[in-house]
C-alpha atoms as a printed R data frame, in Angstrom:
    type eleno elety resid chain resno       x       y        z
1   ATOM     1    CA   UNK     A     1 135.511 -18.966 -102.849
2   ATOM     2    CA   UNK     A     2 138.045 -19.507 -100.275
3   ATOM     3    CA   UNK     A     3 139.854 -23.063 -100.904
4   ATOM     4    CA   UNK     A     4 141.150 -24.541  -97.582
5   ATOM     5    CA   UNK     A     5 142.654 -27.622  -97.653
6   ATOM     6    CA   UNK     A     6 141.847 -29.577  -94.303
7   ATOM     7    CA   UNK     A     7 144.640 -30.074  -91.694
8   ATOM     8    CA   UNK     A     8 144.595 -33.759  -91.953
9   ATOM     9    CA   UNK     A     9 144.835 -34.296  -95.719
10  ATOM    10    CA   UNK     A    10 148.078 -35.901  -97.146
11  ATOM    11    CA   UNK     A    11 149.372 -32.434  -98.978
12  ATOM    12    CA   UNK     A    12 148.673 -30.962  -95.922
13  ATOM    13    CA   UNK     A    13 150.962 -33.270  -93.900
14  ATOM    14    CA   UNK     A    14 153.550 -33.392  -96.280
15  ATOM    15    CA   UNK     A    15 153.883 -29.697  -96.158
16  ATOM    16    CA   UNK     A    16 154.597 -29.666  -92.739
17  ATOM    17    CA   UNK     A    17 157.085 -32.582  -93.228
18  ATOM    18    CA   UNK     A    18 160.529 -32.275  -94.374
19  ATOM    19    CA   UNK     A    19 160.840 -31.720  -98.014
20  ATOM    20    CA   UNK     A    20 162.545 -34.539  -98.663
21  ATOM    21    CA   UNK     A    21 159.727 -36.469  -97.829
22  ATOM    22    CA   UNK     A    22 157.923 -35.286 -100.638
23  ATOM    23    CA   UNK     A    23 160.745 -36.076 -102.875
24  ATOM    24    CA   UNK     A    24 160.979 -39.636 -101.856
25  ATOM    25    CA   UNK     A    25 157.601 -40.297 -102.829
26  ATOM    26    CA   UNK     A    26 157.952 -38.711 -105.762
27  ATOM    27    CA   UNK     A    27 161.381 -41.412 -106.122
28  ATOM    28    CA   UNK     A    28 158.826 -44.448 -104.887
29  ATOM    29    CA   UNK     A    29 156.627 -43.452 -107.350
30  ATOM    30    CA   UNK     A    30 158.563 -43.174 -110.296
31  ATOM    31    CA   UNK     A    31 160.438 -46.414 -109.698
32  ATOM    32    CA   UNK     A    32 157.250 -48.310 -108.820
33  ATOM    33    CA   UNK     A    33 155.579 -46.994 -112.044
34  ATOM    34    CA   UNK     A    34 158.852 -47.856 -114.373
35  ATOM    35    CA   UNK     A    35 158.979 -51.268 -112.683
36  ATOM    36    CA   UNK     A    36 155.619 -51.983 -112.117
37  ATOM    37    CA   UNK     A    37 153.807 -50.690 -115.115
38  ATOM    38    CA   UNK     A    38 154.181 -51.849 -119.089
39  ATOM    39    CA   UNK     A    39 156.670 -49.629 -120.906
40  ATOM    40    CA   UNK     A    40 154.430 -48.107 -123.022
41  ATOM    41    CA   UNK     A    41 152.492 -46.654 -119.465
42  ATOM    42    CA   UNK     A    42 155.498 -46.131 -117.142
43  ATOM    43    CA   UNK     A    43 156.339 -42.843 -118.062
44  ATOM    44    CA   UNK     A    44 151.881 -41.526 -117.127
45  ATOM    45    CA   UNK     A    45 152.452 -43.387 -114.568
46  ATOM    46    CA   UNK     A    46 155.814 -41.516 -113.418
47  ATOM    47    CA   UNK     A    47 153.624 -38.464 -113.640
48  ATOM    48    CA   UNK     A    48 151.441 -39.201 -110.743
49  ATOM    49    CA   UNK     A    49 154.675 -38.226 -108.314
50  ATOM    50    CA   UNK     A    50 154.343 -34.721 -109.768
51  ATOM    51    CA   UNK     A    51 152.364 -33.345 -107.002
52  ATOM    52    CA   UNK     A    52 154.470 -34.615 -104.856
53  ATOM    53    CA   UNK     A    53 156.854 -32.659 -106.394
54  ATOM    54    CA   UNK     A    54 155.353 -29.721 -106.440
55  ATOM    55    CA   UNK     A    55 154.699 -30.357 -102.605
56  ATOM    56    CA   UNK     A    56 158.253 -30.789 -102.068
57  ATOM    57    CA   UNK     A    57 159.296 -27.370 -103.982
58  ATOM    58    CA   UNK     A    58 156.639 -25.930 -101.902
59  ATOM    59    CA   UNK     A    59 157.821 -27.695  -98.294
60  ATOM    60    CA   UNK     A    60 161.148 -26.922  -99.142
61  ATOM    61    CA   UNK     A    61 160.602 -23.158  -99.945
62  ATOM    62    CA   UNK     A    62 158.747 -22.810  -96.471
63  ATOM    63    CA   UNK     A    63 161.734 -24.582  -94.955
64  ATOM    64    CA   UNK     A    64 164.599 -22.592  -96.138
65  ATOM    65    CA   UNK     A    65 165.088 -20.056  -93.375
66  ATOM    66    CA   UNK     A    66 163.668 -22.493  -90.532
67  ATOM    67    CA   UNK     A    67 166.608 -22.901  -88.421
68  ATOM    68    CA   UNK     A    68 168.118 -27.059  -87.699
69  ATOM    69    CA   UNK     A    69 167.073 -29.281  -84.428
70  ATOM    70    CA   UNK     A    70 170.176 -28.808  -82.654
71  ATOM    71    CA   UNK     A    71 169.696 -24.865  -83.358
72  ATOM    72    CA   UNK     A    72 166.248 -24.732  -81.821
73  ATOM    73    CA   UNK     A    73 167.616 -26.873  -78.840
74  ATOM    74    CA   UNK     A    74 169.974 -24.544  -77.686
75  ATOM    75    CA   UNK     A    75 168.191 -21.598  -78.817
76  ATOM    76    CA   UNK     A    76 165.515 -22.809  -76.119
77  ATOM    77    CA   UNK     A    77 167.845 -23.993  -73.492
78  ATOM    78    CA   UNK     A    78 169.073 -20.121  -73.826
79  ATOM    79    CA   UNK     A    79 165.819 -18.462  -73.652
80  ATOM    80    CA   UNK     A    80 164.303 -20.828  -71.183
81  ATOM    81    CA   UNK     A    81 167.580 -19.919  -68.669
82  ATOM    82    CA   UNK     A    82 166.803 -15.880  -69.525
83  ATOM    83    CA   UNK     A    83 164.556 -13.578  -66.647
84  ATOM    84    CA   UNK     A    84 161.524 -11.198  -67.943
85  ATOM    85    CA   UNK     A    85 164.030  -8.135  -68.433
86  ATOM    86    CA   UNK     A    86 166.503 -10.060  -70.745
87  ATOM    87    CA   UNK     A    87 163.832 -11.753  -72.539
88  ATOM    88    CA   UNK     A    88 161.524  -9.115  -73.196
89  ATOM    89    CA   UNK     A    89 164.785  -7.071  -74.191
90  ATOM    90    CA   UNK     A    90 165.299  -9.698  -76.960
91  ATOM    91    CA   UNK     A    91 161.706 -10.071  -78.198
92  ATOM    92    CA   UNK     A    92 162.199  -6.048  -78.480
93  ATOM    93    CA   UNK     A    93 165.139  -6.487  -80.848
94  ATOM    94    CA   UNK     A    94 163.087  -9.044  -82.710
95  ATOM    95    CA   UNK     A    95 160.228  -7.175  -83.430
96  ATOM    96    CA   UNK     A    96 162.334  -4.111  -84.016
97  ATOM    97    CA   UNK     A    97 164.741  -5.620  -86.221
98  ATOM    98    CA   UNK     A    98 161.430  -6.734  -88.269
99  ATOM    99    CA   UNK     A    99 160.366  -2.628  -88.467
100 ATOM   100    CA   UNK     A   100 157.897  -2.955  -85.641
101 ATOM   101    CA   UNK     A   101 157.775   0.424  -83.083
102 ATOM   102    CA   UNK     A   102 157.297  -1.742  -79.674
103 ATOM   103    CA   UNK     A   103 155.920   0.310  -76.642
104 ATOM   104    CA   UNK     A   104 155.703  -1.559  -73.097
105 ATOM   105    CA   UNK     A   105 152.243  -2.227  -72.284
106 ATOM   106    CA   UNK     A   106 150.627  -3.341  -68.597
107 ATOM   107    CA   UNK     A   107 148.362  -6.105  -68.178
108 ATOM   108    CA   UNK     A   108 147.652  -9.171  -70.052
109 ATOM   109    CA   UNK     A   109 149.462  -7.540  -73.034
110 ATOM   110    CA   UNK     A   110 153.142  -7.086  -72.403
111 ATOM   111    CA   UNK     A   111 154.262  -5.504  -75.725
112 ATOM   112    CA   UNK     A   112 152.083  -3.646  -78.756
113 ATOM   113    CA   UNK     A   113 153.895  -3.440  -81.926
114 ATOM   114    CA   UNK     A   114 152.756  -0.876  -84.460
115 ATOM   115    CA   UNK     A   115 153.848  -1.168  -88.591
116 ATOM   116    CA   UNK     A   116 151.919   0.850  -91.200
117 ATOM   117    CA   UNK     A   117 149.259   1.940  -88.543
118 ATOM   118    CA   UNK     A   118 148.523  -1.910  -88.193
119 ATOM   119    CA   UNK     A   119 148.657  -2.629  -84.205
120 ATOM   120    CA   UNK     A   120 149.388  -5.866  -82.558
121 ATOM   121    CA   UNK     A   121 149.461  -6.758  -78.684
122 ATOM   122    CA   UNK     A   122 151.712  -9.431  -77.319
123 ATOM   123    CA   UNK     A   123 151.599 -11.556  -74.470
124 ATOM   124    CA   UNK     A   124 154.658 -13.059  -73.428
125 ATOM   125    CA   UNK     A   125 155.169 -12.835  -69.886
126 ATOM   126    CA   UNK     A   126 154.172 -16.331  -69.331
127 ATOM   127    CA   UNK     A   127 156.648 -17.495  -71.639
128 ATOM   128    CA   UNK     A   128 157.961 -19.979  -69.678
129 ATOM   129    CA   UNK     A   129 154.610 -21.754  -68.332
130 ATOM   130    CA   UNK     A   130 154.854 -25.615  -68.846
131 ATOM   131    CA   UNK     A   131 151.039 -24.929  -70.360
132 ATOM   132    CA   UNK     A   132 148.700 -21.969  -71.075
133 ATOM   133    CA   UNK     A   133 145.311 -22.289  -71.114
134 ATOM   134    CA   UNK     A   134 142.870 -20.499  -72.426
135 ATOM   135    CA   UNK     A   135 142.157 -17.929  -69.457
136 ATOM   136    CA   UNK     A   136 145.291 -15.543  -70.076
137 ATOM   137    CA   UNK     A   137 144.415 -15.972  -74.076
138 ATOM   138    CA   UNK     A   138 140.651 -14.384  -73.152
139 ATOM   139    CA   UNK     A   139 142.380 -11.651  -71.231
140 ATOM   140    CA   UNK     A   140 144.798 -10.956  -74.476
141 ATOM   141    CA   UNK     A   141 141.511 -11.115  -76.675
142 ATOM   142    CA   UNK     A   142 139.996  -8.142  -74.204
143 ATOM   143    CA   UNK     A   143 143.207  -6.048  -74.436
144 ATOM   144    CA   UNK     A   144 143.502  -6.208  -77.960
145 ATOM   145    CA   UNK     A   145 139.764  -5.151  -78.073
146 ATOM   146    CA   UNK     A   146 140.747  -2.315  -76.102
147 ATOM   147    CA   UNK     A   147 143.383  -1.091  -77.571
148 ATOM   148    CA   UNK     A   148 141.466  -1.578  -80.934
149 ATOM   149    CA   UNK     A   149 144.447  -3.257  -81.849
150 ATOM   150    CA   UNK     A   150 144.183  -5.738  -85.330
151 ATOM   151    CA   UNK     A   151 146.308  -8.998  -84.148
152 ATOM   152    CA   UNK     A   152 147.399 -10.728  -81.007
153 ATOM   153    CA   UNK     A   153 150.275 -13.564  -80.490
154 ATOM   154    CA   UNK     A   154 150.712 -15.171  -77.230
155 ATOM   155    CA   UNK     A   155 154.232 -16.292  -77.007
156 ATOM   156    CA   UNK     A   156 155.249 -19.337  -75.071
157 ATOM   157    CA   UNK     A   157 158.171 -22.491  -74.870
158 ATOM   158    CA   UNK     A   158 155.421 -24.103  -73.176
159 ATOM   159    CA   UNK     A   159 152.762 -26.415  -74.367
160 ATOM   160    CA   UNK     A   160 149.113 -24.826  -75.165
161 ATOM   161    CA   UNK     A   161 146.428 -26.724  -74.081
162 ATOM   162    CA   UNK     A   162 143.770 -28.417  -76.622
163 ATOM   163    CA   UNK     A   163 141.149 -25.757  -75.666
164 ATOM   164    CA   UNK     A   164 143.309 -22.828  -75.615
165 ATOM   165    CA   UNK     A   165 144.397 -23.820  -79.383
166 ATOM   166    CA   UNK     A   166 140.950 -23.430  -80.028
167 ATOM   167    CA   UNK     A   167 140.406 -20.605  -78.337
168 ATOM   168    CA   UNK     A   168 143.376 -19.106  -80.296
169 ATOM   169    CA   UNK     A   169 142.328 -20.193  -83.398
170 ATOM   170    CA   UNK     A   170 139.028 -18.758  -83.090
171 ATOM   171    CA   UNK     A   171 139.545 -15.214  -81.646
172 ATOM   172    CA   UNK     A   172 142.548 -14.892  -84.029
173 ATOM   173    CA   UNK     A   173 145.490 -15.534  -81.456
174 ATOM   174    CA   UNK     A   174 148.571 -16.424  -83.122
175 ATOM   175    CA   UNK     A   175 151.023 -18.853  -81.072
176 ATOM   176    CA   UNK     A   176 154.341 -18.529  -81.369
177 ATOM   177    CA   UNK     A   177 156.666 -21.508  -79.886
178 ATOM   178    CA   UNK     A   178 159.362 -23.908  -80.225
179 ATOM   179    CA   UNK     A   179 160.895 -23.568  -83.953
180 ATOM   180    CA   UNK     A   180 158.947 -20.213  -84.753
181 ATOM   181    CA   UNK     A   181 160.009 -18.493  -81.320
182 ATOM   182    CA   UNK     A   182 163.608 -19.391  -82.333
183 ATOM   183    CA   UNK     A   183 163.211 -17.787  -85.905
184 ATOM   184    CA   UNK     A   184 161.731 -14.790  -84.324
185 ATOM   185    CA   UNK     A   185 164.608 -14.535  -82.046
186 ATOM   186    CA   UNK     A   186 167.622 -15.901  -83.815
187 ATOM   187    CA   UNK     A   187 169.195 -12.912  -85.418
188 ATOM   188    CA   UNK     A   188 169.545 -11.220  -81.813
189 ATOM   189    CA   UNK     A   189 170.324 -14.339  -79.899
190 ATOM   190    CA   UNK     A   190 173.696 -14.717  -81.442
191 ATOM   191    CA   UNK     A   191 174.393 -11.238  -81.133
192 ATOM   192    CA   UNK     A   192 174.400 -11.627  -77.261
């Protein structure tokens, strides 16, 4: 049986929050238990912060390679000022650095990635669109299925509508934007 945590649970929210928030909760619980509980129970009360310590460590591990807010803002400005040829070249270099063989496509998908026999199609041409709706994702899924690719990815600098977000989750479309896009392209952008 596979356990799935609710996206709205306290632990899920803390995993998405900066790592230091969970460490702050550990300190508050420990100080509160030490101040409010009798001495013989204070140690046990302080252990109540242990799950938050574990979450803090997990969040810190996940966030160790994420770019800072200033880096994200600068990179997003740089990416949004590019034309399609430059942007697609940055993506191609970023995916190649991760070991993918990149092929340009026509249609809903702009790139096909291949690594160890696994195919992924990537839609990125609408990266400057203010909002991505369901229709481009439907077209991407159709092309993914036609090409018998295993995965599909949609890259955008804009927002994803609520319906498009649901459609993506239901149809195995990975959405890459903001921090994830900067993390993907950061090394390439530093060489430009």
